[in-house]
mmCIF file of C-alpha atoms in Angstrom:
data_model
loop_
_atom_site.group_PDB
_atom_site.id
_atom_site.type_symbol
_atom_site.label_atom_id
_atom_site.label_comp_id
_atom_site.label_asym_id
_atom_site.label_seq_id
_atom_site.Cartn_x
_atom_site.Cartn_y
_atom_site.Cartn_z
ATOM 1 C CA UNK A 1318 -84.283 -96.815 -29.311
ATOM 2 C CA UNK A 1319 -85.322 -93.884 -27.083
ATOM 3 C CA UNK A 1320 -82.842 -91.624 -25.350
ATOM 4 C CA UNK A 1321 -83.555 -93.050 -21.890
ATOM 5 C CA UNK A 1322 -82.675 -96.587 -22.977
ATOM 6 C CA UNK A 1323 -79.581 -95.264 -24.757
ATOM 7 C CA UNK A 1324 -78.422 -93.566 -21.559
ATOM 8 C CA UNK A 1325 -78.990 -96.781 -19.595
ATOM 9 C CA UNK A 1326 -76.851 -98.672 -22.084
ATOM 10 C CA UNK A 1327 -74.027 -96.169 -21.733
ATOM 11 C CA UNK A 1328 -73.867 -96.196 -17.946
ATOM 12 C CA UNK A 1329 -73.895 -99.957 -17.451
ATOM 13 C CA UNK A 1330 -70.740 -100.975 -19.260
ATOM 14 C CA UNK A 1331 -68.463 -101.669 -16.286
ATOM 15 C CA UNK A 1332 -69.637 -104.827 -14.549
ATOM 16 C CA UNK A 1333 -66.848 -107.261 -15.264
ATOM 17 C CA UNK A 1334 -65.858 -110.296 -13.286
ATOM 18 C CA UNK A 1335 -63.962 -113.535 -12.637
ATOM 19 C CA UNK A 1336 -65.333 -117.041 -12.479
ATOM 20 C CA UNK A 1337 -64.083 -120.065 -10.612
ATOM 21 C CA UNK A 1338 -65.357 -123.447 -9.540
ATOM 22 C CA UNK A 1339 -66.984 -126.518 -11.047
ATOM 23 C CA UNK A 1340 -70.537 -126.908 -12.275
ATOM 24 C CA UNK A 1341 -73.586 -128.235 -10.466
ATOM 25 C CA UNK A 1342 -76.874 -129.374 -11.958
ATOM 26 C CA UNK A 1343 -79.723 -126.951 -11.217
ATOM 27 C CA UNK A 1344 -81.890 -128.230 -8.394
ATOM 28 C CA UNK A 1345 -85.178 -126.713 -9.457
ATOM 29 C CA UNK A 1346 -86.989 -125.833 -12.688
ATOM 30 C CA UNK A 1347 -85.714 -126.879 -16.117
ATOM 31 C CA UNK A 1348 -85.438 -123.190 -17.036
ATOM 32 C CA UNK A 1349 -83.181 -122.479 -14.047
ATOM 33 C CA UNK A 1350 -79.556 -121.459 -14.516
ATOM 34 C CA UNK A 1351 -76.898 -124.082 -13.907
ATOM 35 C CA UNK A 1352 -74.704 -122.591 -11.215
ATOM 36 C CA UNK A 1353 -71.205 -123.610 -10.181
ATOM 37 C CA UNK A 1354 -69.038 -123.133 -7.140
ATOM 38 C CA UNK A 1355 -68.191 -120.021 -5.180
ATOM 39 C CA UNK A 1356 -66.519 -117.302 -7.204
ATOM 40 C CA UNK A 1357 -65.121 -113.802 -6.745
ATOM 41 C CA UNK A 1358 -67.341 -111.045 -5.415
ATOM 42 C CA UNK A 1359 -67.723 -108.009 -7.685
ATOM 43 C CA UNK A 1360 -65.703 -105.099 -6.325
ATOM 44 C CA UNK A 1361 -68.793 -102.891 -6.253
ATOM 45 C CA UNK A 1362 -70.674 -105.413 -4.124
ATOM 46 C CA UNK A 1363 -67.645 -105.882 -1.880
ATOM 47 C CA UNK A 1364 -67.594 -102.143 -1.152
ATOM 48 C CA UNK A 1365 -71.386 -102.105 -0.749
ATOM 49 C CA UNK A 1366 -71.080 -104.868 1.867
ATOM 50 C CA UNK A 1367 -68.453 -102.906 3.789
ATOM 51 C CA UNK A 1368 -70.923 -100.038 4.015
ATOM 52 C CA UNK A 1369 -73.945 -102.271 4.768
ATOM 53 C CA UNK A 1370 -72.629 -105.471 6.384
ATOM 54 C CA UNK A 1371 -76.057 -106.446 7.665
ATOM 55 C CA UNK A 1372 -77.298 -106.827 4.094
ATOM 56 C CA UNK A 1373 -74.484 -109.196 3.161
ATOM 57 C CA UNK A 1374 -74.721 -111.773 5.934
ATOM 58 C CA UNK A 1375 -78.310 -112.951 5.460
ATOM 59 C CA UNK A 1376 -78.869 -116.705 5.159
ATOM 60 C CA UNK A 1377 -82.445 -117.324 3.992
ATOM 61 C CA UNK A 1378 -84.058 -120.303 5.676
ATOM 62 C CA UNK A 1379 -86.266 -121.369 2.758
ATOM 63 C CA UNK A 1380 -84.230 -121.996 -0.398
ATOM 64 C CA UNK A 1381 -87.106 -123.216 -2.567
ATOM 65 C CA UNK A 1382 -87.896 -120.993 -5.575
ATOM 66 C CA UNK A 1383 -90.926 -118.735 -5.497
ATOM 67 C CA UNK A 1384 -94.176 -120.176 -6.823
ATOM 68 C CA UNK A 1385 -94.866 -118.636 -10.232
ATOM 69 C CA UNK A 1386 -98.401 -117.249 -10.373
ATOM 70 C CA UNK A 1387 -100.125 -114.574 -12.435
ATOM 71 C CA UNK A 1388 -99.993 -112.370 -9.357
ATOM 72 C CA UNK A 1389 -96.237 -112.785 -8.974
ATOM 73 C CA UNK A 1390 -95.632 -112.026 -12.644
ATOM 74 C CA UNK A 1391 -97.730 -108.862 -12.405
ATOM 75 C CA UNK A 1392 -95.686 -107.848 -9.389
ATOM 76 C CA UNK A 1393 -92.405 -108.375 -11.268
ATOM 77 C CA UNK A 1394 -93.631 -106.426 -14.296
ATOM 78 C CA UNK A 1395 -94.957 -103.565 -12.174
ATOM 79 C CA UNK A 1396 -91.798 -103.209 -10.096
ATOM 80 C CA UNK A 1397 -89.624 -103.328 -13.204
ATOM 81 C CA UNK A 1398 -91.595 -100.592 -14.957
ATOM 82 C CA UNK A 1399 -91.878 -98.432 -11.850
ATOM 83 C CA UNK A 1400 -88.178 -98.467 -10.983
ATOM 84 C CA UNK A 1401 -87.094 -98.063 -14.602
ATOM 85 C CA UNK A 1402 -89.279 -94.978 -14.883
ATOM 86 C CA UNK A 1403 -88.314 -93.505 -11.502
ATOM 87 C CA UNK A 1404 -84.526 -93.701 -11.827
ATOM 88 C CA UNK A 1405 -82.614 -91.559 -14.307
ATOM 89 C CA UNK A 1406 -79.620 -93.425 -15.766
ATOM 90 C CA UNK A 1407 -76.338 -91.835 -14.772
ATOM 91 C CA UNK A 1408 -72.831 -93.256 -14.496
ATOM 92 C CA UNK A 1409 -71.021 -93.725 -11.204
ATOM 93 C CA UNK A 1410 -68.337 -91.359 -12.436
ATOM 94 C CA UNK A 1411 -70.912 -88.630 -12.956
ATOM 95 C CA UNK A 1412 -72.595 -89.295 -9.600
ATOM 96 C CA UNK A 1413 -69.661 -90.123 -7.330
ATOM 97 C CA UNK A 1414 -66.556 -89.201 -9.309
ATOM 98 C CA UNK A 1415 -65.384 -92.824 -9.432
ATOM 99 C CA UNK A 1416 -66.324 -96.148 -11.013
ATOM 100 C CA UNK A 1417 -68.106 -99.159 -9.548
ATOM 101 C CA UNK A 1418 -70.182 -97.710 -6.738
ATOM 102 C CA UNK A 1419 -73.157 -99.937 -5.925
ATOM 103 C CA UNK A 1420 -75.818 -97.961 -4.065
ATOM 104 C CA UNK A 1421 -79.559 -97.508 -3.761
ATOM 105 C CA UNK A 1422 -80.773 -94.814 -6.182
ATOM 106 C CA UNK A 1423 -82.387 -92.786 -3.404
ATOM 107 C CA UNK A 1424 -81.619 -89.520 -5.218
ATOM 108 C CA UNK A 1425 -83.379 -90.699 -8.376
ATOM 109 C CA UNK A 1426 -80.228 -91.444 -10.392
ATOM 110 C CA UNK A 1427 -78.087 -94.541 -10.811
ATOM 111 C CA UNK A 1428 -76.541 -97.133 -13.103
ATOM 112 C CA UNK A 1429 -77.554 -100.729 -13.757
ATOM 113 C CA UNK A 1430 -76.464 -102.139 -10.362
ATOM 114 C CA UNK A 1431 -78.473 -99.442 -8.597
ATOM 115 C CA UNK A 1432 -81.647 -100.382 -10.479
ATOM 116 C CA UNK A 1433 -81.042 -103.991 -9.399
ATOM 117 C CA UNK A 1434 -80.626 -103.033 -5.754
ATOM 118 C CA UNK A 1435 -83.841 -101.002 -5.763
ATOM 119 C CA UNK A 1436 -85.928 -103.714 -7.436
ATOM 120 C CA UNK A 1437 -84.525 -106.263 -5.007
ATOM 121 C CA UNK A 1438 -85.352 -103.998 -2.059
ATOM 122 C CA UNK A 1439 -88.923 -103.372 -3.207
ATOM 123 C CA UNK A 1440 -89.662 -107.039 -3.899
ATOM 124 C CA UNK A 1441 -88.138 -108.073 -0.575
ATOM 125 C CA UNK A 1442 -90.382 -105.594 1.203
ATOM 126 C CA UNK A 1443 -93.323 -107.204 -0.588
ATOM 127 C CA UNK A 1444 -92.467 -110.488 1.094
ATOM 128 C CA UNK A 1445 -90.233 -112.257 -1.422
ATOM 129 C CA UNK A 1446 -87.299 -114.244 -0.068
ATOM 130 C CA UNK A 1447 -83.796 -112.942 -0.777
ATOM 131 C CA UNK A 1448 -82.986 -116.506 -1.881
ATOM 132 C CA UNK A 1449 -85.135 -115.720 -4.932
ATOM 133 C CA UNK A 1450 -83.848 -112.177 -5.583
ATOM 134 C CA UNK A 1451 -80.291 -112.465 -6.853
ATOM 135 C CA UNK A 1452 -78.028 -109.719 -8.127
ATOM 136 C CA UNK A 1453 -76.468 -111.051 -11.330
ATOM 137 C CA UNK A 1454 -73.626 -110.015 -13.624
ATOM 138 C CA UNK A 1455 -73.922 -110.643 -17.361
ATOM 139 C CA UNK A 1456 -72.186 -109.814 -20.599
ATOM 140 C CA UNK A 1457 -74.291 -108.140 -23.268
ATOM 141 C CA UNK A 1458 -74.041 -109.225 -26.920
ATOM 142 C CA UNK A 1459 -71.746 -106.254 -27.596
ATOM 143 C CA UNK A 1460 -69.321 -107.553 -24.960
ATOM 144 C CA UNK A 1461 -70.028 -104.955 -22.293
ATOM 145 C CA UNK A 1462 -70.675 -105.895 -18.688
ATOM 146 C CA UNK A 1463 -74.128 -105.348 -17.215
ATOM 147 C CA UNK A 1464 -76.096 -106.159 -14.049
ATOM 148 C CA UNK A 1465 -79.644 -107.510 -13.764
ATOM 149 C CA UNK A 1466 -81.876 -109.013 -11.087
ATOM 150 C CA UNK A 1467 -82.559 -112.743 -11.348
ATOM 151 C CA UNK A 1468 -85.848 -113.885 -9.796
ATOM 152 C CA UNK A 1469 -85.971 -117.614 -9.072
ATOM 153 C CA UNK A 1470 -89.357 -119.281 -9.558
ATOM 154 C CA UNK A 1471 -90.574 -122.841 -9.935
ATOM 155 C CA UNK A 1472 -91.324 -121.894 -13.541
ATOM 156 C CA UNK A 1473 -87.763 -120.815 -14.297
ATOM 157 C CA UNK A 1474 -85.373 -117.963 -13.608
ATOM 158 C CA UNK A 1475 -86.659 -114.574 -14.758
ATOM 159 C CA UNK A 1476 -84.650 -111.408 -15.368
ATOM 160 C CA UNK A 1477 -85.561 -107.857 -14.368
ATOM 161 C CA UNK A 1478 -83.539 -105.405 -16.449
ATOM 162 C CA UNK A 1479 -83.243 -101.628 -16.573
ATOM 163 C CA UNK A 1480 -82.818 -101.756 -20.365
ATOM 164 C CA UNK A 1481 -86.339 -103.096 -20.926
ATOM 165 C CA UNK A 1482 -89.627 -103.227 -19.049
ATOM 166 C CA UNK A 1483 -90.230 -106.778 -20.291
ATOM 167 C CA UNK A 1484 -89.662 -109.590 -17.796
ATOM 168 C CA UNK A 1485 -87.991 -112.486 -19.615
ATOM 169 C CA UNK A 1486 -86.686 -115.949 -18.842
ATOM 170 C CA UNK A 1487 -82.925 -115.718 -18.415
ATOM 171 C CA UNK A 1488 -82.163 -117.786 -21.526
ATOM 172 C CA UNK A 1489 -84.331 -115.508 -23.687
ATOM 173 C CA UNK A 1490 -82.380 -112.321 -22.928
ATOM 174 C CA UNK A 1491 -79.428 -112.812 -25.294
ATOM 175 C CA UNK A 1492 -76.996 -112.222 -22.416
ATOM 176 C CA UNK A 1493 -74.077 -114.407 -21.334
ATOM 177 C CA UNK A 1494 -74.520 -114.990 -17.620
ATOM 178 C CA UNK A 1495 -71.315 -114.808 -15.571
ATOM 179 C CA UNK A 1496 -72.123 -114.912 -11.860
ATOM 180 C CA UNK A 1497 -74.821 -114.186 -9.322
ATOM 181 C CA UNK A 1498 -75.401 -114.095 -5.588
ATOM 182 C CA UNK A 1499 -75.603 -117.451 -3.852
ATOM 183 C CA UNK A 1500 -79.118 -118.414 -2.817
ATOM 184 C CA UNK A 1501 -78.047 -119.314 0.738
ATOM 185 C CA UNK A 1502 -75.833 -116.327 1.603
ATOM 186 C CA UNK A 1503 -76.321 -112.746 0.420
ATOM 187 C CA UNK A 1504 -72.595 -111.998 0.728
ATOM 188 C CA UNK A 1505 -71.394 -114.829 -1.510
ATOM 189 C CA UNK A 1506 -71.398 -115.285 -5.283
ATOM 190 C CA UNK A 1507 -71.438 -118.362 -7.521
ATOM 191 C CA UNK A 1508 -70.432 -118.885 -11.127
ATOM 192 C CA UNK A 1509 -72.938 -119.651 -13.882
ATOM 193 C CA UNK A 1510 -72.418 -122.379 -16.433
ATOM 194 C CA UNK A 1511 -71.433 -121.041 -19.841
ATOM 195 C CA UNK A 1512 -69.947 -117.827 -18.478
ATOM 196 C CA UNK A 1513 -66.569 -116.531 -19.591
ATOM 197 C CA UNK A 1514 -63.608 -115.646 -17.416
ATOM 198 C CA UNK A 1515 -63.229 -111.884 -17.131
ATOM 199 C CA UNK A 1516 -60.750 -110.311 -14.756
ATOM 200 C CA UNK A 1517 -62.060 -106.757 -14.523
ATOM 201 C CA UNK A 1518 -63.377 -105.123 -11.360
ATOM 202 C CA UNK A 1519 -63.553 -108.180 -9.107
ATOM 203 C CA UNK A 1520 -62.333 -109.152 -5.680
ATOM 204 C CA UNK A 1521 -60.617 -112.516 -5.462
#
């Protein structure tokens, strides 16, 4: 494992979170996550929304998943590799002097949530709907919290990760998925079936 990946692993260990609500059957592809009801918003996203309220009150009109094409997959792979290479992994404590700051990595440094925000921003500017670009909190196999970008497509939910340049289906990542943004409201979060209850760094 190279030193860059090791640094990314170290700075993304603080994305914990609570789950609530019942389960719903996924409405789209068979490889889509099964999401539940509304759940707590991560504290970092809550603070991000206070700073940028316009980004957290968007209600996309078209909730259908993106059509999976070779062109879309190339776009996802290219954005993942470009952002991963452009941003130097650094913890919030080192950057801001405190934990759980979600921000765009405009200065070229950031932790896992910041990579997610930048990939989401770039793909949105390329014309993708925010209903298909969902900030997502997971638990890694070692038990640490982590954030990734989920991209909804009619061929399944794909994950863009700062720990790898490979774009994988969500159920091929080895992560336990806890919660993600709701598809119909950028300021709300929903639980994910199979997630565990974790009460660290969340807003009830």
